[in-house]
Amino acid sequence: MAEQSTEGGLDSPAQQPGTVAARIRAAMEKLSTKERQVARAILSQYPAAGLETTQALSELAKVSGPTVVRFVARLGYSSYREFQSDLRHELLAKTASPVTLEPLYDDSGTTDSFRSSALGIFQSGLTETFKDLPESELEKAFELLSNTDLTLHLVGGRFSRILAENAELNLRQMRGGVHYYRDTREIMTGLVGFTRKDCLIVFDFRRYQADTIAMARLAREKRAQIILLTDPWMSPIAEVADVVLSARVEAPSPFDGFVAPMAVVETLIAGVHKRLGASARERMLRLDEASSRIETGT
């Protein structure tokens, strides 16, 4: 890794957001016009374009070879080789599974050290997640989720469906037009009728599911809005999403954890509640009254 900041660029890669794509997006406003062309070329064919030679990438971006070299320097890398090394490590991380991941917990044997180790891992994940959440993406998510002219459709993967279900249970208390689907098969009937009046909220984490990706692409073809919650390595759905929110998934066990992703969901719920204001409170009151009548049989 580069040890010093590049003049006019970002800090060294170790001090920046988790993925190369995130670093590129963070640097975008500081780049020159030609450097932005390199950035967009990489993001449009991510990460494959960044693994090409400097000559091939310069041809794709329609810039000179030295511009490509200056671009990676602006990201804080000391060389193009170092930049590509990070991309390769990222590819390995994207395909990691509980079988290949090593547990992060303290293996010293004491319960106290185990507890402290777990707490540190979760605290770090939460801190890094919220530090890297772009304000503009959060604002757009709040706007879409609180727009009652849109019908919301929430779906997750094999494990991430718990995030989708939690979000739906809370959202439907504050507004109408909210639907949860256990898997892509359940959403297919409605998906064919999607329009720009529909918003798909999809949860997709590493070892990304092919059917979930295909579903999101079909929703984009139908001109639906798309909000994606994913991990730092980014589901391919990011290519077609209107809003991309990433959360860290480190956990003490070899399984990806949802502490930070759930915190992002709770933040979205709070933001929608604030946006909807009195209408959300009135709906919650009506639901509470209806629930009481049903429970008491009155």
PDB file of C-alpha atoms in Angstrom:
ATOM      1  CA  MET A   1       0.000   0.000   0.000  1.00  0.00           C
ATOM      2  CA  ALA A   2       1.094   3.584  -0.588  1.00  0.00           C
ATOM      3  CA  GLU A   3       2.440   5.136   2.587  1.00  0.00           C
ATOM      4  CA  GLN A   4       1.812   8.793   1.828  1.00  0.00           C
ATOM      5  CA  SER A   5      -0.996  10.843   0.359  1.00  0.00           C
ATOM      6  CA  THR A   6      -0.600  11.809  -3.270  1.00  0.00           C
ATOM      7  CA  GLU A   7      -0.589  15.559  -3.760  1.00  0.00           C
ATOM      8  CA  GLY A   8      -4.050  16.688  -4.807  1.00  0.00           C
ATOM      9  CA  GLY A   9      -5.435  13.189  -4.308  1.00  0.00           C
ATOM     10  CA  LEU A  10      -6.880  11.069  -1.536  1.00  0.00           C
ATOM     11  CA  ASP A  11      -5.195   9.415   1.420  1.00  0.00           C
ATOM     12  CA  SER A  12      -3.456   6.075   1.011  1.00  0.00           C
ATOM     13  CA  PRO A  13      -5.806   3.173   0.136  1.00  0.00           C
ATOM     14  CA  ALA A  14      -5.634   1.805   3.684  1.00  0.00           C
ATOM     15  CA  GLN A  15      -7.261   5.015   4.974  1.00  0.00           C
ATOM     16  CA  GLN A  16     -10.062   5.125   2.390  1.00  0.00           C
ATOM     17  CA  PRO A  17     -13.496   3.472   1.918  1.00  0.00           C
ATOM     18  CA  GLY A  18     -13.471  -0.312   1.596  1.00  0.00           C
ATOM     19  CA  THR A  19     -13.528  -0.924  -2.167  1.00  0.00           C
ATOM     20  CA  VAL A  20     -11.768   0.534  -5.168  1.00  0.00           C
ATOM     21  CA  ALA A  21     -15.173   1.542  -6.563  1.00  0.00           C
ATOM     22  CA  ALA A  22     -15.966   3.430  -3.359  1.00  0.00           C
ATOM     23  CA  ARG A  23     -12.613   5.218  -3.531  1.00  0.00           C
ATOM     24  CA  ILE A  24     -13.243   6.197  -7.146  1.00  0.00           C
ATOM     25  CA  ARG A  25     -16.660   7.634  -6.285  1.00  0.00           C
ATOM     26  CA  ALA A  26     -15.192   9.503  -3.304  1.00  0.00           C
ATOM     27  CA  ALA A  27     -12.518  11.052  -5.532  1.00  0.00           C
ATOM     28  CA  MET A  28     -14.797  11.947  -8.455  1.00  0.00           C
ATOM     29  CA  GLU A  29     -15.227  15.647  -7.634  1.00  0.00           C
ATOM     30  CA  LYS A  30     -11.453  16.139  -7.339  1.00  0.00           C
ATOM     31  CA  LEU A  31     -10.597  14.536 -10.672  1.00  0.00           C
ATOM     32  CA  SER A  32      -9.836  16.358 -13.903  1.00  0.00           C
ATOM     33  CA  THR A  33     -12.120  15.896 -16.913  1.00  0.00           C
ATOM     34  CA  LYS A  34      -9.803  13.293 -18.461  1.00  0.00           C
ATOM     35  CA  GLU A  35      -9.382  11.473 -15.148  1.00  0.00           C
ATOM     36  CA  ARG A  36     -13.170  11.312 -14.790  1.00  0.00           C
ATOM     37  CA  GLN A  37     -13.269   9.559 -18.155  1.00  0.00           C
ATOM     38  CA  VAL A  38     -10.977   6.880 -16.710  1.00  0.00           C
ATOM     39  CA  ALA A  39     -13.148   6.627 -13.594  1.00  0.00           C
ATOM     40  CA  ARG A  40     -16.349   6.203 -15.605  1.00  0.00           C
ATOM     41  CA  ALA A  41     -14.723   3.646 -17.902  1.00  0.00           C
ATOM     42  CA  ILE A  42     -13.712   1.523 -14.904  1.00  0.00           C
ATOM     43  CA  LEU A  43     -17.081   1.834 -13.153  1.00  0.00           C
ATOM     44  CA  SER A  44     -18.990   0.993 -16.338  1.00  0.00           C
ATOM     45  CA  GLN A  45     -17.165  -2.356 -16.619  1.00  0.00           C
ATOM     46  CA  TYR A  46     -16.211  -2.902 -13.000  1.00  0.00           C
ATOM     47  CA  PRO A  47     -13.851  -4.457 -12.050  1.00  0.00           C
ATOM     48  CA  ALA A  48     -12.803  -5.995 -15.391  1.00  0.00           C
ATOM     49  CA  ALA A  49     -11.758  -2.680 -16.965  1.00  0.00           C
ATOM     50  CA  GLY A  50      -9.366  -1.964 -14.103  1.00  0.00           C
ATOM     51  CA  LEU A  51      -7.633  -5.301 -14.626  1.00  0.00           C
ATOM     52  CA  GLU A  52      -6.729  -4.427 -18.222  1.00  0.00           C
ATOM     53  CA  THR A  53      -3.319  -3.054 -19.195  1.00  0.00           C
ATOM     54  CA  THR A  54      -2.830   0.703 -18.991  1.00  0.00           C
ATOM     55  CA  GLN A  55      -2.913   0.827 -22.791  1.00  0.00           C
ATOM     56  CA  ALA A  56      -6.206  -1.083 -23.024  1.00  0.00           C
ATOM     57  CA  LEU A  57      -7.788   1.045 -20.288  1.00  0.00           C
ATOM     58  CA  SER A  58      -6.584   4.280 -21.888  1.00  0.00           C
ATOM     59  CA  GLU A  59      -8.152   3.203 -25.199  1.00  0.00           C
ATOM     60  CA  LEU A  60     -11.427   2.329 -23.460  1.00  0.00           C
ATOM     61  CA  ALA A  61     -11.496   5.708 -21.689  1.00  0.00           C
ATOM     62  CA  LYS A  62     -10.219   7.583 -24.777  1.00  0.00           C
ATOM     63  CA  VAL A  63      -7.337   9.156 -22.856  1.00  0.00           C
ATOM     64  CA  SER A  64      -3.555   8.821 -22.854  1.00  0.00           C
ATOM     65  CA  GLY A  65      -1.586   6.232 -20.893  1.00  0.00           C
ATOM     66  CA  PRO A  66      -0.084   8.874 -18.568  1.00  0.00           C
ATOM     67  CA  THR A  67      -3.624  10.014 -17.681  1.00  0.00           C
ATOM     68  CA  VAL A  68      -4.389   6.499 -16.422  1.00  0.00           C
ATOM     69  CA  VAL A  69      -1.223   6.551 -14.313  1.00  0.00           C
ATOM     70  CA  ARG A  70      -2.124   9.976 -12.888  1.00  0.00           C
ATOM     71  CA  PHE A  71      -5.627   8.715 -12.143  1.00  0.00           C
ATOM     72  CA  VAL A  72      -4.466   5.819  -9.950  1.00  0.00           C
ATOM     73  CA  ALA A  73      -2.016   8.169  -8.234  1.00  0.00           C
ATOM     74  CA  ARG A  74      -4.919  10.491  -7.416  1.00  0.00           C
ATOM     75  CA  LEU A  75      -6.566   7.546  -5.661  1.00  0.00           C
ATOM     76  CA  GLY A  76      -3.500   7.238  -3.442  1.00  0.00           C
ATOM     77  CA  TYR A  77      -1.764   4.329  -5.171  1.00  0.00           C
ATOM     78  CA  SER A  78       1.972   4.323  -5.741  1.00  0.00           C
ATOM     79  CA  SER A  79       1.645   2.327  -8.971  1.00  0.00           C
ATOM     80  CA  TYR A  80      -0.820   0.789 -11.413  1.00  0.00           C
ATOM     81  CA  ARG A  81       0.296  -2.629 -10.175  1.00  0.00           C
ATOM     82  CA  GLU A  82      -0.753  -1.732  -6.624  1.00  0.00           C
ATOM     83  CA  PHE A  83      -4.126  -0.518  -7.915  1.00  0.00           C
ATOM     84  CA  GLN A  84      -4.702  -3.831  -9.721  1.00  0.00           C
ATOM     85  CA  SER A  85      -3.568  -5.795  -6.674  1.00  0.00           C
ATOM     86  CA  ASP A  86      -6.375  -4.203  -4.644  1.00  0.00           C
ATOM     87  CA  LEU A  87      -8.871  -5.087  -7.380  1.00  0.00           C
ATOM     88  CA  ARG A  88      -7.749  -8.731  -7.354  1.00  0.00           C
ATOM     89  CA  HIS A  89      -8.030  -8.930  -3.564  1.00  0.00           C
ATOM     90  CA  GLU A  90     -11.497  -7.422  -3.864  1.00  0.00           C
ATOM     91  CA  LEU A  91     -12.527 -10.119  -6.345  1.00  0.00           C
ATOM     92  CA  LEU A  92     -11.407 -12.802  -3.892  1.00  0.00           C
ATOM     93  CA  ALA A  93     -13.359 -11.135  -1.074  1.00  0.00           C
ATOM     94  CA  LYS A  94     -16.521 -10.991  -3.199  1.00  0.00           C
ATOM     95  CA  THR A  95     -16.536 -14.768  -3.620  1.00  0.00           C
ATOM     96  CA  ALA A  96     -15.605 -15.618  -0.017  1.00  0.00           C
ATOM     97  CA  SER A  97     -17.867 -18.027   1.867  1.00  0.00           C
ATOM     98  CA  PRO A  98     -18.109 -19.343   5.457  1.00  0.00           C
ATOM     99  CA  VAL A  99     -15.980 -22.273   4.290  1.00  0.00           C
ATOM    100  CA  THR A 100     -13.102 -20.024   3.196  1.00  0.00           C
ATOM    101  CA  LEU A 101     -13.382 -17.232   5.790  1.00  0.00           C
ATOM    102  CA  GLU A 102     -11.403 -17.461   9.015  1.00  0.00           C
ATOM    103  CA  PRO A 103     -13.241 -16.615  12.272  1.00  0.00           C
ATOM    104  CA  LEU A 104     -12.261 -13.198  13.651  1.00  0.00           C
ATOM    105  CA  TYR A 105     -12.891 -13.966  17.312  1.00  0.00           C
ATOM    106  CA  ASP A 106     -10.198 -14.089  20.000  1.00  0.00           C
ATOM    107  CA  ASP A 107      -9.305 -17.760  20.415  1.00  0.00           C
ATOM    108  CA  SER A 108      -7.553 -17.361  23.775  1.00  0.00           C
ATOM    109  CA  GLY A 109     -10.271 -19.371  25.482  1.00  0.00           C
ATOM    110  CA  THR A 110     -11.732 -16.914  28.007  1.00  0.00           C
ATOM    111  CA  THR A 111     -15.323 -15.745  27.759  1.00  0.00           C
ATOM    112  CA  ASP A 112     -14.332 -12.180  28.612  1.00  0.00           C
ATOM    113  CA  SER A 113     -11.794 -11.934  25.792  1.00  0.00           C
ATOM    114  CA  PHE A 114     -14.314 -13.497  23.403  1.00  0.00           C
ATOM    115  CA  ARG A 115     -16.932 -10.919  24.400  1.00  0.00           C
ATOM    116  CA  SER A 116     -14.484  -8.025  24.028  1.00  0.00           C
ATOM    117  CA  SER A 117     -13.325  -9.309  20.654  1.00  0.00           C
ATOM    118  CA  ALA A 118     -16.901  -9.597  19.360  1.00  0.00           C
ATOM    119  CA  LEU A 119     -17.786  -6.115  20.622  1.00  0.00           C
ATOM    120  CA  GLY A 120     -14.762  -4.596  18.895  1.00  0.00           C
ATOM    121  CA  ILE A 121     -15.613  -6.263  15.586  1.00  0.00           C
ATOM    122  CA  PHE A 122     -19.213  -5.033  15.651  1.00  0.00           C
ATOM    123  CA  GLN A 123     -18.272  -1.516  16.771  1.00  0.00           C
ATOM    124  CA  SER A 124     -15.716  -1.237  13.987  1.00  0.00           C
ATOM    125  CA  GLY A 125     -18.239  -2.433  11.412  1.00  0.00           C
ATOM    126  CA  LEU A 126     -20.825   0.113  12.527  1.00  0.00           C
ATOM    127  CA  THR A 127     -18.311   2.961  12.611  1.00  0.00           C
ATOM    128  CA  GLU A 128     -16.912   2.210   9.152  1.00  0.00           C
ATOM    129  CA  THR A 129     -20.382   1.709   7.671  1.00  0.00           C
ATOM    130  CA  PHE A 130     -21.759   5.049   8.815  1.00  0.00           C
ATOM    131  CA  LYS A 131     -18.534   6.881   8.013  1.00  0.00           C
ATOM    132  CA  ASP A 132     -18.766   5.705   4.397  1.00  0.00           C
ATOM    133  CA  LEU A 133     -22.530   6.210   3.867  1.00  0.00           C
ATOM    134  CA  PRO A 134     -22.885   9.027   1.305  1.00  0.00           C
ATOM    135  CA  GLU A 135     -25.302  11.720   2.456  1.00  0.00           C
ATOM    136  CA  SER A 136     -26.653  12.082  -1.082  1.00  0.00           C
ATOM    137  CA  GLU A 137     -27.517   8.368  -1.280  1.00  0.00           C
ATOM    138  CA  LEU A 138     -29.266   8.418   2.101  1.00  0.00           C
ATOM    139  CA  GLU A 139     -31.219  11.513   1.121  1.00  0.00           C
ATOM    140  CA  LYS A 140     -32.370   9.888  -2.122  1.00  0.00           C
ATOM    141  CA  ALA A 141     -33.387   6.722  -0.243  1.00  0.00           C
ATOM    142  CA  PHE A 142     -35.440   8.760   2.248  1.00  0.00           C
ATOM    143  CA  GLU A 143     -37.098  10.562  -0.659  1.00  0.00           C
ATOM    144  CA  LEU A 144     -38.084   7.375  -2.493  1.00  0.00           C
ATOM    145  CA  LEU A 145     -39.240   5.444   0.574  1.00  0.00           C
ATOM    146  CA  SER A 146     -41.434   8.294   1.814  1.00  0.00           C
ATOM    147  CA  ASN A 147     -42.983   8.975  -1.609  1.00  0.00           C
ATOM    148  CA  THR A 148     -46.490   7.551  -1.180  1.00  0.00           C
ATOM    149  CA  ASP A 149     -47.092   7.784  -4.929  1.00  0.00           C
ATOM    150  CA  LEU A 150     -44.645   4.884  -5.284  1.00  0.00           C
ATOM    151  CA  THR A 151     -45.436   1.253  -4.499  1.00  0.00           C
ATOM    152  CA  LEU A 152     -42.586  -0.328  -2.547  1.00  0.00           C
ATOM    153  CA  HIS A 153     -41.457  -3.917  -3.174  1.00  0.00           C
ATOM    154  CA  LEU A 154     -38.919  -5.467  -0.790  1.00  0.00           C
ATOM    155  CA  VAL A 155     -36.994  -8.653  -1.487  1.00  0.00           C
ATOM    156  CA  GLY A 156     -33.798 -10.229  -0.190  1.00  0.00           C
ATOM    157  CA  GLY A 157     -31.666 -13.296  -0.674  1.00  0.00           C
ATOM    158  CA  ARG A 158     -31.451 -16.569   1.201  1.00  0.00           C
ATOM    159  CA  PHE A 159     -30.211 -14.886   4.389  1.00  0.00           C
ATOM    160  CA  SER A 160     -30.706 -11.179   3.704  1.00  0.00           C
ATOM    161  CA  ARG A 161     -34.471 -11.642   3.462  1.00  0.00           C
ATOM    162  CA  ILE A 162     -34.575 -10.967   7.226  1.00  0.00           C
ATOM    163  CA  LEU A 163     -33.480  -7.401   6.460  1.00  0.00           C
ATOM    164  CA  ALA A 164     -36.199  -7.022   3.826  1.00  0.00           C
ATOM    165  CA  GLU A 165     -38.849  -8.415   6.166  1.00  0.00           C
ATOM    166  CA  ASN A 166     -37.826  -6.126   9.021  1.00  0.00           C
ATOM    167  CA  ALA A 167     -37.925  -3.087   6.741  1.00  0.00           C
ATOM    168  CA  GLU A 168     -41.354  -4.041   5.390  1.00  0.00           C
ATOM    169  CA  LEU A 169     -42.859  -4.634   8.844  1.00  0.00           C
ATOM    170  CA  ASN A 170     -41.867  -1.119   9.887  1.00  0.00           C
ATOM    171  CA  LEU A 171     -42.603   0.697   6.630  1.00  0.00           C
ATOM    172  CA  ARG A 172     -46.138  -0.646   6.322  1.00  0.00           C
ATOM    173  CA  GLN A 173     -46.997   0.799   9.737  1.00  0.00           C
ATOM    174  CA  MET A 174     -46.161   4.276   8.442  1.00  0.00           C
ATOM    175  CA  ARG A 175     -47.463   4.166   4.864  1.00  0.00           C
ATOM    176  CA  GLY A 176     -49.468   2.066   2.428  1.00  0.00           C
ATOM    177  CA  GLY A 177     -48.344   0.343  -0.743  1.00  0.00           C
ATOM    178  CA  VAL A 178     -45.603  -1.789   0.831  1.00  0.00           C
ATOM    179  CA  HIS A 179     -45.043  -5.414  -0.196  1.00  0.00           C
ATOM    180  CA  TYR A 180     -42.543  -8.044   0.986  1.00  0.00           C
ATOM    181  CA  TYR A 181     -41.541 -11.135  -1.012  1.00  0.00           C
ATOM    182  CA  ARG A 182     -39.712 -14.124   0.443  1.00  0.00           C
ATOM    183  CA  ASP A 183     -37.884 -14.777  -2.816  1.00  0.00           C
ATOM    184  CA  THR A 184     -37.773 -13.835  -6.485  1.00  0.00           C
ATOM    185  CA  ARG A 185     -40.418 -16.408  -7.423  1.00  0.00           C
ATOM    186  CA  GLU A 186     -43.004 -14.582  -5.318  1.00  0.00           C
ATOM    187  CA  ILE A 187     -42.299 -11.222  -6.943  1.00  0.00           C
ATOM    188  CA  MET A 188     -42.432 -12.397 -10.569  1.00  0.00           C
ATOM    189  CA  THR A 189     -46.179 -11.944 -11.063  1.00  0.00           C
ATOM    190  CA  GLY A 190     -46.020  -8.325  -9.964  1.00  0.00           C
ATOM    191  CA  LEU A 191     -42.677  -7.644 -11.619  1.00  0.00           C
ATOM    192  CA  VAL A 192     -44.025  -7.971 -15.150  1.00  0.00           C
ATOM    193  CA  GLY A 193     -46.364  -5.057 -14.427  1.00  0.00           C
ATOM    194  CA  PHE A 194     -43.752  -2.749 -12.895  1.00  0.00           C
ATOM    195  CA  THR A 195     -43.683   0.877 -14.049  1.00  0.00           C
ATOM    196  CA  ARG A 196     -41.918   4.058 -12.956  1.00  0.00           C
ATOM    197  CA  LYS A 197     -44.476   4.140 -10.115  1.00  0.00           C
ATOM    198  CA  ASP A 198     -42.793   1.124  -8.495  1.00  0.00           C
ATOM    199  CA  CYS A 199     -39.707   1.070  -6.292  1.00  0.00           C
ATOM    200  CA  LEU A 200     -37.743  -2.133  -5.710  1.00  0.00           C
ATOM    201  CA  ILE A 201     -35.785  -2.310  -2.455  1.00  0.00           C
ATOM    202  CA  VAL A 202     -33.391  -5.221  -2.818  1.00  0.00           C
ATOM    203  CA  PHE A 203     -30.909  -6.730  -0.367  1.00  0.00           C
ATOM    204  CA  ASP A 204     -28.019  -8.611  -1.978  1.00  0.00           C
ATOM    205  CA  PHE A 205     -24.794  -9.655  -0.247  1.00  0.00           C
ATOM    206  CA  ARG A 206     -21.698 -11.511  -1.374  1.00  0.00           C
ATOM    207  CA  ARG A 207     -22.064 -14.737  -3.246  1.00  0.00           C
ATOM    208  CA  TYR A 208     -24.696 -12.605  -4.912  1.00  0.00           C
ATOM    209  CA  GLN A 209     -27.709 -14.538  -6.167  1.00  0.00           C
ATOM    210  CA  ALA A 210     -28.091 -14.755  -9.935  1.00  0.00           C
ATOM    211  CA  ASP A 211     -31.904 -14.715  -9.779  1.00  0.00           C
ATOM    212  CA  THR A 212     -31.904 -11.576  -7.616  1.00  0.00           C
ATOM    213  CA  ILE A 213     -29.571  -9.820 -10.052  1.00  0.00           C
ATOM    214  CA  ALA A 214     -31.713 -10.839 -13.043  1.00  0.00           C
ATOM    215  CA  MET A 215     -34.862  -9.651 -11.239  1.00  0.00           C
ATOM    216  CA  ALA A 216     -33.326  -6.228 -10.566  1.00  0.00           C
ATOM    217  CA  ARG A 217     -32.257  -5.848 -14.188  1.00  0.00           C
ATOM    218  CA  LEU A 218     -35.776  -6.683 -15.335  1.00  0.00           C
ATOM    219  CA  ALA A 219     -37.168  -4.103 -12.897  1.00  0.00           C
ATOM    220  CA  ARG A 220     -34.817  -1.519 -14.430  1.00  0.00           C
ATOM    221  CA  GLU A 221     -36.083  -2.412 -17.903  1.00  0.00           C
ATOM    222  CA  LYS A 222     -39.585  -1.687 -16.567  1.00  0.00           C
ATOM    223  CA  ARG A 223     -38.281   1.749 -15.460  1.00  0.00           C
ATOM    224  CA  ALA A 224     -38.829   1.019 -11.769  1.00  0.00           C
ATOM    225  CA  GLN A 225     -36.748   2.845  -9.164  1.00  0.00           C
ATOM    226  CA  ILE A 226     -34.213   0.626  -7.367  1.00  0.00           C
ATOM    227  CA  ILE A 227     -32.652   0.923  -3.909  1.00  0.00           C
ATOM    228  CA  LEU A 228     -29.861  -1.562  -3.175  1.00  0.00           C
ATOM    229  CA  LEU A 229     -28.436  -2.470   0.228  1.00  0.00           C
ATOM    230  CA  THR A 230     -25.268  -4.506  -0.223  1.00  0.00           C
ATOM    231  CA  ASP A 231     -21.783  -5.111   1.182  1.00  0.00           C
ATOM    232  CA  PRO A 232     -18.612  -3.070   0.491  1.00  0.00           C
ATOM    233  CA  TRP A 233     -17.731  -5.311  -2.477  1.00  0.00           C
ATOM    234  CA  MET A 234     -20.963  -4.314  -4.219  1.00  0.00           C
ATOM    235  CA  SER A 235     -23.567  -6.583  -5.762  1.00  0.00           C
ATOM    236  CA  PRO A 236     -23.704  -6.321  -9.585  1.00  0.00           C
ATOM    237  CA  ILE A 237     -27.136  -4.765  -9.020  1.00  0.00           C
ATOM    238  CA  ALA A 238     -25.249  -1.535  -8.225  1.00  0.00           C
ATOM    239  CA  GLU A 239     -24.881  -1.062 -11.990  1.00  0.00           C
ATOM    240  CA  VAL A 240     -28.641  -0.505 -12.386  1.00  0.00           C
ATOM    241  CA  ALA A 241     -29.625   0.884  -8.965  1.00  0.00           C
ATOM    242  CA  ASP A 242     -30.706   4.486  -8.347  1.00  0.00           C
ATOM    243  CA  VAL A 243     -29.467   4.309  -4.757  1.00  0.00           C
ATOM    244  CA  VAL A 244     -26.640   2.136  -3.424  1.00  0.00           C
ATOM    245  CA  LEU A 245     -26.056   1.775   0.318  1.00  0.00           C
ATOM    246  CA  SER A 246     -23.268  -0.498   1.504  1.00  0.00           C
ATOM    247  CA  ALA A 247     -22.686  -1.892   4.981  1.00  0.00           C
ATOM    248  CA  ARG A 248     -19.873  -3.870   6.577  1.00  0.00           C
ATOM    249  CA  VAL A 249     -20.541  -7.539   7.273  1.00  0.00           C
ATOM    250  CA  GLU A 250     -17.624  -8.525   9.527  1.00  0.00           C
ATOM    251  CA  ALA A 251     -18.647 -10.779  12.401  1.00  0.00           C
ATOM    252  CA  PRO A 252     -16.792 -12.908  14.971  1.00  0.00           C
ATOM    253  CA  SER A 253     -17.909 -16.100  13.228  1.00  0.00           C
ATOM    254  CA  PRO A 254     -17.014 -17.109   9.650  1.00  0.00           C
ATOM    255  CA  PHE A 255     -20.553 -16.108   8.636  1.00  0.00           C
ATOM    256  CA  ASP A 256     -21.293 -12.613   7.347  1.00  0.00           C
ATOM    257  CA  GLY A 257     -23.041 -10.560  10.017  1.00  0.00           C
ATOM    258  CA  PHE A 258     -26.025  -8.248   9.613  1.00  0.00           C
ATOM    259  CA  VAL A 259     -25.448  -5.938  12.579  1.00  0.00           C
ATOM    260  CA  ALA A 260     -24.340  -2.996  10.425  1.00  0.00           C
ATOM    261  CA  PRO A 261     -26.818  -3.703   7.580  1.00  0.00           C
ATOM    262  CA  MET A 262     -29.664  -3.830  10.113  1.00  0.00           C
ATOM    263  CA  ALA A 263     -28.482  -0.516  11.558  1.00  0.00           C
ATOM    264  CA  VAL A 264     -28.727   0.994   8.070  1.00  0.00           C
ATOM    265  CA  VAL A 265     -32.272  -0.383   7.758  1.00  0.00           C
ATOM    266  CA  GLU A 266     -33.194   1.180  11.111  1.00  0.00           C
ATOM    267  CA  THR A 267     -31.723   4.482   9.924  1.00  0.00           C
ATOM    268  CA  LEU A 268     -33.879   4.349   6.797  1.00  0.00           C
ATOM    269  CA  ILE A 269     -36.971   3.642   8.909  1.00  0.00           C
ATOM    270  CA  ALA A 270     -36.203   6.618  11.157  1.00  0.00           C
ATOM    271  CA  GLY A 271     -35.652   8.857   8.136  1.00  0.00           C
ATOM    272  CA  VAL A 272     -38.972   7.855   6.585  1.00  0.00           C
ATOM    273  CA  HIS A 273     -40.784   8.427   9.888  1.00  0.00           C
ATOM    274  CA  LYS A 274     -39.320  11.926  10.052  1.00  0.00           C
ATOM    275  CA  ARG A 275     -40.235  12.656   6.428  1.00  0.00           C
ATOM    276  CA  LEU A 276     -43.825  11.424   6.707  1.00  0.00           C
ATOM    277  CA  GLY A 277     -44.389  13.178  10.032  1.00  0.00           C
ATOM    278  CA  ALA A 278     -48.053  13.511  11.036  1.00  0.00           C
ATOM    279  CA  SER A 279     -49.344  11.147   8.344  1.00  0.00           C
ATOM    280  CA  ALA A 280     -47.151   8.332   9.690  1.00  0.00           C
ATOM    281  CA  ARG A 281     -48.268   8.955  13.269  1.00  0.00           C
ATOM    282  CA  GLU A 282     -51.941   9.038  12.248  1.00  0.00           C
ATOM    283  CA  ARG A 283     -51.623   5.742  10.359  1.00  0.00           C
ATOM    284  CA  MET A 284     -49.810   4.114  13.286  1.00  0.00           C
ATOM    285  CA  LEU A 285     -52.600   5.278  15.617  1.00  0.00           C
ATOM    286  CA  ARG A 286     -55.303   3.850  13.331  1.00  0.00           C
ATOM    287  CA  LEU A 287     -53.456   0.532  13.102  1.00  0.00           C
ATOM    288  CA  ASP A 288     -53.084   0.398  16.878  1.00  0.00           C
ATOM    289  CA  GLU A 289     -56.792   1.066  17.378  1.00  0.00           C
ATOM    290  CA  ALA A 290     -57.758  -1.571  14.803  1.00  0.00           C
ATOM    291  CA  SER A 291     -55.427  -4.097  16.422  1.00  0.00           C
ATOM    292  CA  SER A 292     -56.957  -3.450  19.849  1.00  0.00           C
ATOM    293  CA  ARG A 293     -60.489  -3.939  18.516  1.00  0.00           C
ATOM    294  CA  ILE A 294     -59.566  -7.214  16.831  1.00  0.00           C
ATOM    295  CA  GLU A 295     -57.795  -8.541  19.916  1.00  0.00           C
ATOM    296  CA  THR A 296     -60.718  -7.662  22.209  1.00  0.00           C
ATOM    297  CA  GLY A 297     -63.403  -8.662  19.717  1.00  0.00           C
ATOM    298  CA  THR A 298     -65.157  -5.285  19.918  1.00  0.00           C
TER     299      THR A 298
END
